[in-house]
Each structure stands twice: as structure tokens, then as C-alpha cells.
Amino acid sequence: MSVQAIAWSPSGAVRIVDQRALPEARIERDLESGEAVADAIRTLQVRGAPLIGIAAAMGLVAGTRELRAAPREGFLARLHELAALLGAARPTAVNLRWALDRMVRVAAATPGGGAAVWERLQAEATDIWEEDRAMCRRIGEAGLPLVPDGAKVLTHCNAGALATGGIGTALAPIYLAHDAGRRVEVFVDETRPVLQGARLTAWELVHAGIPCTVIADGAAGSLMRQAKVDLVIVGADRIATNGDFANKIGTYSLAVLALHHGVPFYCAAPSSTIDVALADGGGIPIEQRAPDEVKRVAGRLVAPAEAGALNPAFDVTPARYVTAFLTDRGLEHPPFRDGTQR
Ligand code: MRU
């Protein structure tokens, strides 16, 4: 059983699992306002491309609850203000922009005052979440033949249930293989600097009873050289139409290593992660996070305070390194002519 990363609270707030606290503690937080959701996205309480989009859509709903009695113009003005705030929270995952644009479009097309538009938006945010859950399952089904009994899969960062509205993207075929009774071993890159692999992927796999082994990021090449890895599956934050894609920093190194060692390398993502406006990976905005994330481990300084640090949160892997893309439409190869964005 995979974990559920997001829900509506009974009062209509956005209920999240605060991912900063894992794996020590599973803390749920109810985010009552759009500002609180934007802050949760910025500070990685909620993270992972699909989940960021879902949380932002739900944040628009939670953040406009009090304006239901407002006339249409006042309601829409506040909605646009919140959409701008949420859209600026993180730059790389296109799912954030995609979900917010969809919500704003739906609001514009819904007649009536605040109450009517709000109700329509609540249904739309729930649809975005449920569609993501369904896309995760289809990604899993598409990837299931790649994970036979005894498979050893390596993954990076967290592209599991904690990053989506369902069973994840990169982890979806692993969950379904496990459910089908196949023995699967997962090597989990710890994923410095903030350890989404060690803290989150390992936590959700252990929770689901799937054997996993955390490795230092630098260990992946050596394992591949010893033929201990059958395939690599990673997620994506944005895929350009030519198949170049952004994912957690370190993904590119992994792709180069996989090609060098003849290990198949798959990128799993819902079609909402395909940016149809982008020809190649050169145009993907890469988030630069605080240097302190690199210089500290679990809050403790592990480098001289005076040392500089670079902290790009993502890198771009050129399409030629990808064996195939696992999307909700099946096993795909670029060019991608359509996402769900039109
Ligand atoms: O900084 P994060 O933790 O949001 O980065 C997440 C990733 O890089 C994931 O691999 C990606 O968003 C895909 S999640 C299904």
C-alpha cells in the first residue's frame, strides 16, 4: 500500500504530509490559505512535480473559500493574485504552471458570481488530483513489463507516491510489480543535498514492504560496473518536445553512467510534465536553491562556513540518453507533439 500525500481537510483546507519531517515523523498539516500553500511548496513541505501542481490547484480553492459571497470581479481578482503567488513558488516543474493555468481558464469560462466559480474550481482541483492518480497507474502499467521477477532497479530523488496524487511515476511500475508478487530490489540514490532518496523514497518503499537499499549518489557507477543494476527509472520536472528533460540534480550523471554501462535508462512522467511550448532542454528554468542546503546535512554544518556552495536543484538530461519515456500513454519516444496542455 502506498502513502497518500495530499487530501482535502474536512474544513476545505489542503491537508499535506510535511515532507521535511520524514522519515523521523509523519506530520500532517492543514494549509488554510494560498500563501500557506505557496510557502509549503517553496520550503519542500510538498514537492515533486505532479504534487506541486495538485497542491497549487487546491491552494487556489482553499485560498478563495472566504470570498464565496464576493461579486465575480472581486473573486477573480483575488484568484489571479493567488495564482501569480503560487506560480512563483518554484520555477522548474511545469506541472505548477500547467495546473494554475487550467484553474484560471476554468474560472474565466464559468459564469456567475464568487460562489458558482468557487464550486467549479473545487471540482476542477479534485479532477486534477484524480487524473494524476489515474495517470500514475497507467505509467505503472506501461512500465510493468520492464520489471520482471528479480529485477534490480535504481532510482534517484523521489518520484513516488509522496511526489504525486497516486502511486508515483518512477516508482509506479515497482509498486505494480510488487503487487503482482514479483521480487524487486530498489537501489535508492540518497540524493544530496536534501536527501529525497534516503528520506522519502526509502521511507515509502519500506512502508510498502518493498526491499530497498540506500546508496551514496557516488556509488551508482560502481554498482553498474559490477552489473548489479538492471535498469534505471527516474521522474521528470519538465520534458521538452525533443525529449530533453529536467529532473533532480544528479540525474544527468546517472544517465551518462547508464549509457556507458549499457543499462537501460527510463524517464517516467505524466503528460502534464511535457512542456509543448519548449523545443529543447536549453529553455528549462533551473531553480537555484540556498547554498546552505549543500553545506549542511540534517541541519548540521559539514563545510566551512566561509566556503561557497552551488545549489542548482535540477539538471537537464539530453534525450539521447533516454531508452524510452514511460507516460500515461505508454512507452513513448520523442518528439512529443502534445502534452495535456492544449
Ligand atoms: O526538489 P524536488 O524534491 O521537488 O524534486 C523532485 C524531482 O526531481 C522528481 O524526480 C520529479 O519532480 C518527479 S516527481 C514524480
CSV table of C-alpha atoms in Angstrom, one decimal, residues 51-233:
chain,number,residue,atom,x,y,z
A,51,LEU,CA,2.1,17.0,-6.4
A,52,ILE,CA,3.2,20.7,-6.6
A,53,GLY,CA,0.6,21.2,-9.4
A,54,ILE,CA,-2.1,19.5,-7.4
A,55,ALA,CA,-1.3,21.4,-4.2
A,56,ALA,CA,-1.3,24.7,-6.1
A,57,ALA,CA,-4.7,24.0,-7.7
A,58,MET,CA,-6.1,23.0,-4.2
A,59,GLY,CA,-4.4,26.1,-2.7
A,60,LEU,CA,-6.4,28.3,-5.1
A,61,VAL,CA,-9.6,26.8,-3.8
A,62,ALA,CA,-8.6,26.9,-0.1
A,63,GLY,CA,-7.4,30.5,-0.5
A,64,THR,CA,-10.7,31.7,-2.0
A,65,ARG,CA,-13.1,30.0,0.4
A,66,GLU,CA,-13.8,33.2,2.3
A,67,LEU,CA,-14.7,35.1,-1.0
A,68,ARG,CA,-17.6,32.9,-2.0
A,69,ALA,CA,-20.0,35.7,-1.3
A,70,ALA,CA,-18.0,38.2,-3.3
A,71,PRO,CA,-19.0,39.5,-6.7
A,72,ARG,CA,-17.4,37.9,-9.7
A,73,GLU,CA,-14.8,40.7,-10.3
A,74,GLY,CA,-13.5,40.7,-6.7
A,75,PHE,CA,-13.3,36.9,-6.6
A,76,LEU,CA,-11.4,36.7,-9.9
A,77,ALA,CA,-9.0,39.5,-9.0
A,78,ARG,CA,-8.0,37.6,-5.8
A,79,LEU,CA,-7.8,34.3,-7.7
A,80,HIS,CA,-5.3,35.9,-10.2
A,81,GLU,CA,-3.3,37.3,-7.3
A,82,LEU,CA,-3.0,33.9,-5.7
A,83,ALA,CA,-2.2,32.2,-9.0
A,84,ALA,CA,0.7,34.6,-9.5
A,85,LEU,CA,2.0,34.0,-6.0
A,86,LEU,CA,1.7,30.2,-6.3
A,87,GLY,CA,3.2,30.2,-9.8
A,88,ALA,CA,6.3,32.0,-8.5
A,89,ALA,CA,6.9,29.4,-5.7
A,90,ARG,CA,9.2,27.2,-7.8
A,91,PRO,CA,10.3,27.6,-11.4
A,92,THR,CA,11.3,24.2,-12.9
A,93,ALA,CA,8.3,21.8,-12.6
A,94,VAL,CA,6.0,22.7,-15.5
A,95,ASN,CA,3.1,21.0,-13.7
A,96,LEU,CA,2.8,24.0,-11.4
A,97,ARG,CA,2.1,26.4,-14.3
A,98,TRP,CA,0.0,23.8,-16.1
A,99,ALA,CA,-2.3,23.3,-13.1
A,100,LEU,CA,-2.7,27.0,-12.3
A,101,ASP,CA,-3.4,28.0,-16.0
A,102,ARG,CA,-6.0,25.3,-16.1
A,103,MET,CA,-7.7,26.6,-13.0
A,104,VAL,CA,-7.6,30.2,-14.2
A,105,ARG,CA,-9.0,29.2,-17.6
A,106,VAL,CA,-11.9,27.3,-16.0
A,107,ALA,CA,-12.7,30.2,-13.7
A,108,ALA,CA,-12.9,32.6,-16.7
A,109,ALA,CA,-15.2,30.2,-18.5
A,110,THR,CA,-17.6,29.7,-15.6
A,111,PRO,CA,-20.5,32.2,-15.4
A,112,GLY,CA,-21.8,33.6,-12.2
A,113,GLY,CA,-20.5,35.1,-9.0
A,114,GLY,CA,-17.9,34.0,-6.5
A,115,ALA,CA,-20.0,31.0,-5.2
A,116,ALA,CA,-20.5,29.5,-8.6
A,117,VAL,CA,-16.9,29.9,-9.7
A,118,TRP,CA,-15.6,28.7,-6.4
A,119,GLU,CA,-17.6,25.5,-6.6
A,120,ARG,CA,-16.4,24.8,-10.2
A,121,LEU,CA,-12.8,25.4,-9.1
A,122,GLN,CA,-13.2,22.9,-6.2
A,123,ALA,CA,-14.4,20.3,-8.7
A,124,GLU,CA,-11.6,21.1,-11.1
A,125,ALA,CA,-8.8,20.8,-8.4
A,126,THR,CA,-10.2,17.5,-7.4
A,127,ASP,CA,-10.2,16.4,-11.1
A,128,ILE,CA,-6.6,17.4,-11.5
A,129,TRP,CA,-5.7,15.2,-8.5
A,130,GLU,CA,-7.8,12.3,-9.6
A,131,GLU,CA,-6.5,12.5,-13.2
A,132,ASP,CA,-2.9,12.4,-11.8
A,133,ARG,CA,-3.8,9.3,-9.7
A,134,ALA,CA,-5.1,7.6,-12.9
A,135,MET,CA,-2.0,8.7,-14.9
A,136,CYS,CA,0.3,7.3,-12.3
A,137,ARG,CA,-1.4,3.9,-12.6
A,138,ARG,CA,-1.2,3.9,-16.4
A,139,ILE,CA,2.5,4.8,-16.1
A,140,GLY,CA,2.9,1.8,-13.8
A,141,GLU,CA,1.1,-0.5,-16.2
A,142,ALA,CA,3.2,0.7,-19.1
A,143,GLY,CA,6.4,0.1,-17.1
A,144,LEU,CA,5.3,-3.2,-15.6
A,145,PRO,CA,6.9,-5.4,-18.3
A,146,LEU,CA,10.2,-3.7,-17.7
A,147,VAL,CA,10.3,-5.0,-14.1
A,148,PRO,CA,10.4,-8.8,-14.2
A,149,ASP,CA,10.8,-11.1,-11.2
A,150,GLY,CA,14.2,-10.5,-9.6
A,151,ALA,CA,14.7,-7.0,-11.2
A,152,LYS,CA,17.2,-4.6,-9.7
A,153,VAL,CA,16.1,-1.1,-10.3
A,154,LEU,CA,18.0,2.1,-9.5
A,155,THR,CA,16.1,5.4,-8.9
A,156,HIS,CA,17.1,9.0,-8.0
A,157,CYS,CA,15.3,11.5,-5.8
A,158,ASN,CA,11.7,10.7,-5.0
A,159,ALA,CA,9.2,10.1,-7.9
A,160,GLY,CA,6.9,8.0,-5.8
A,161,ALA,CA,3.6,8.4,-4.0
A,162,LEU,CA,5.0,11.3,-2.0
A,163,ALA,CA,5.5,13.2,-5.2
A,164,THR,CA,2.2,12.7,-6.9
A,165,GLY,CA,-1.5,12.2,-6.4
A,166,GLY,CA,-1.2,8.5,-6.8
A,167,ILE,CA,1.4,5.7,-6.7
A,168,GLY,CA,4.1,7.8,-8.3
A,169,THR,CA,5.8,7.9,-11.7
A,170,ALA,CA,9.2,6.2,-11.5
A,171,LEU,CA,8.0,4.0,-8.6
A,172,ALA,CA,4.7,3.1,-10.2
A,173,PRO,CA,6.0,0.1,-12.1
A,174,ILE,CA,7.8,-1.0,-9.0
A,175,TYR,CA,4.6,-0.9,-6.9
A,176,LEU,CA,2.7,-2.8,-9.5
A,177,ALA,CA,5.4,-5.4,-9.9
A,178,HIS,CA,5.5,-5.9,-6.1
A,179,ASP,CA,1.6,-6.2,-6.1
A,180,ALA,CA,1.9,-8.8,-8.8
A,181,GLY,CA,4.2,-10.9,-6.5
A,182,ARG,CA,7.4,-10.2,-8.3
A,183,ARG,CA,10.6,-9.8,-6.2
A,184,VAL,CA,12.1,-6.4,-6.8
A,185,GLU,CA,15.1,-4.8,-5.3
A,186,VAL,CA,15.4,-1.0,-5.4
A,187,PHE,CA,18.7,0.9,-5.2
A,188,VAL,CA,17.9,4.4,-3.9
A,189,ASP,CA,20.3,7.2,-4.5
A,190,GLU,CA,20.4,9.2,-1.3
A,191,THR,CA,20.1,12.4,-3.5
A,192,ARG,CA,22.1,15.1,-2.0
A,193,PRO,CA,21.7,17.9,-1.0
A,194,VAL,CA,18.3,17.4,0.7
A,195,LEU,CA,18.2,13.6,0.6
A,196,GLN,CA,14.8,13.0,-1.1
A,197,GLY,CA,16.0,9.4,-1.9
A,198,ALA,CA,17.2,8.4,1.6
A,199,ARG,CA,14.5,10.2,3.5
A,200,LEU,CA,11.4,9.9,1.2
A,201,THR,CA,11.8,7.1,-1.4
A,202,ALA,CA,13.3,4.7,1.1
A,203,TRP,CA,10.6,5.6,3.6
A,204,GLU,CA,7.7,5.0,1.3
A,205,LEU,CA,9.3,1.7,0.0
A,206,VAL,CA,9.8,0.4,3.5
A,207,HIS,CA,6.2,1.4,4.3
A,208,ALA,CA,5.1,-0.6,1.3
A,209,GLY,CA,7.3,-3.6,2.2
A,210,ILE,CA,9.5,-3.4,-0.9
A,211,PRO,CA,13.1,-4.2,-0.3
A,212,CYS,CA,15.4,-1.2,-0.9
A,213,THR,CA,19.0,-0.3,-0.4
A,214,VAL,CA,20.1,3.3,0.0
A,215,ILE,CA,23.4,4.2,-1.7
A,216,ALA,CA,25.5,7.3,-1.7
A,217,ASP,CA,25.0,9.1,-5.0
A,218,GLY,CA,28.6,8.4,-6.0
A,219,ALA,CA,28.1,4.6,-5.7
A,220,ALA,CA,25.8,4.2,-8.7
A,221,GLY,CA,28.6,3.9,-11.3
A,222,SER,CA,30.4,1.3,-9.4
A,223,LEU,CA,27.2,-0.8,-9.0
A,224,MET,CA,26.5,-0.6,-12.7
A,225,ARG,CA,30.1,-1.6,-13.5
A,226,GLN,CA,29.5,-4.7,-11.3
A,227,ALA,CA,26.3,-5.5,-13.3
A,228,LYS,CA,24.2,-5.1,-10.2
A,229,VAL,CA,21.7,-2.7,-11.8
A,230,ASP,CA,19.2,-4.0,-14.5
A,231,LEU,CA,17.6,-0.7,-15.2
A,232,VAL,CA,17.3,2.9,-14.1
A,233,ILE,CA,13.9,4.7,-13.7
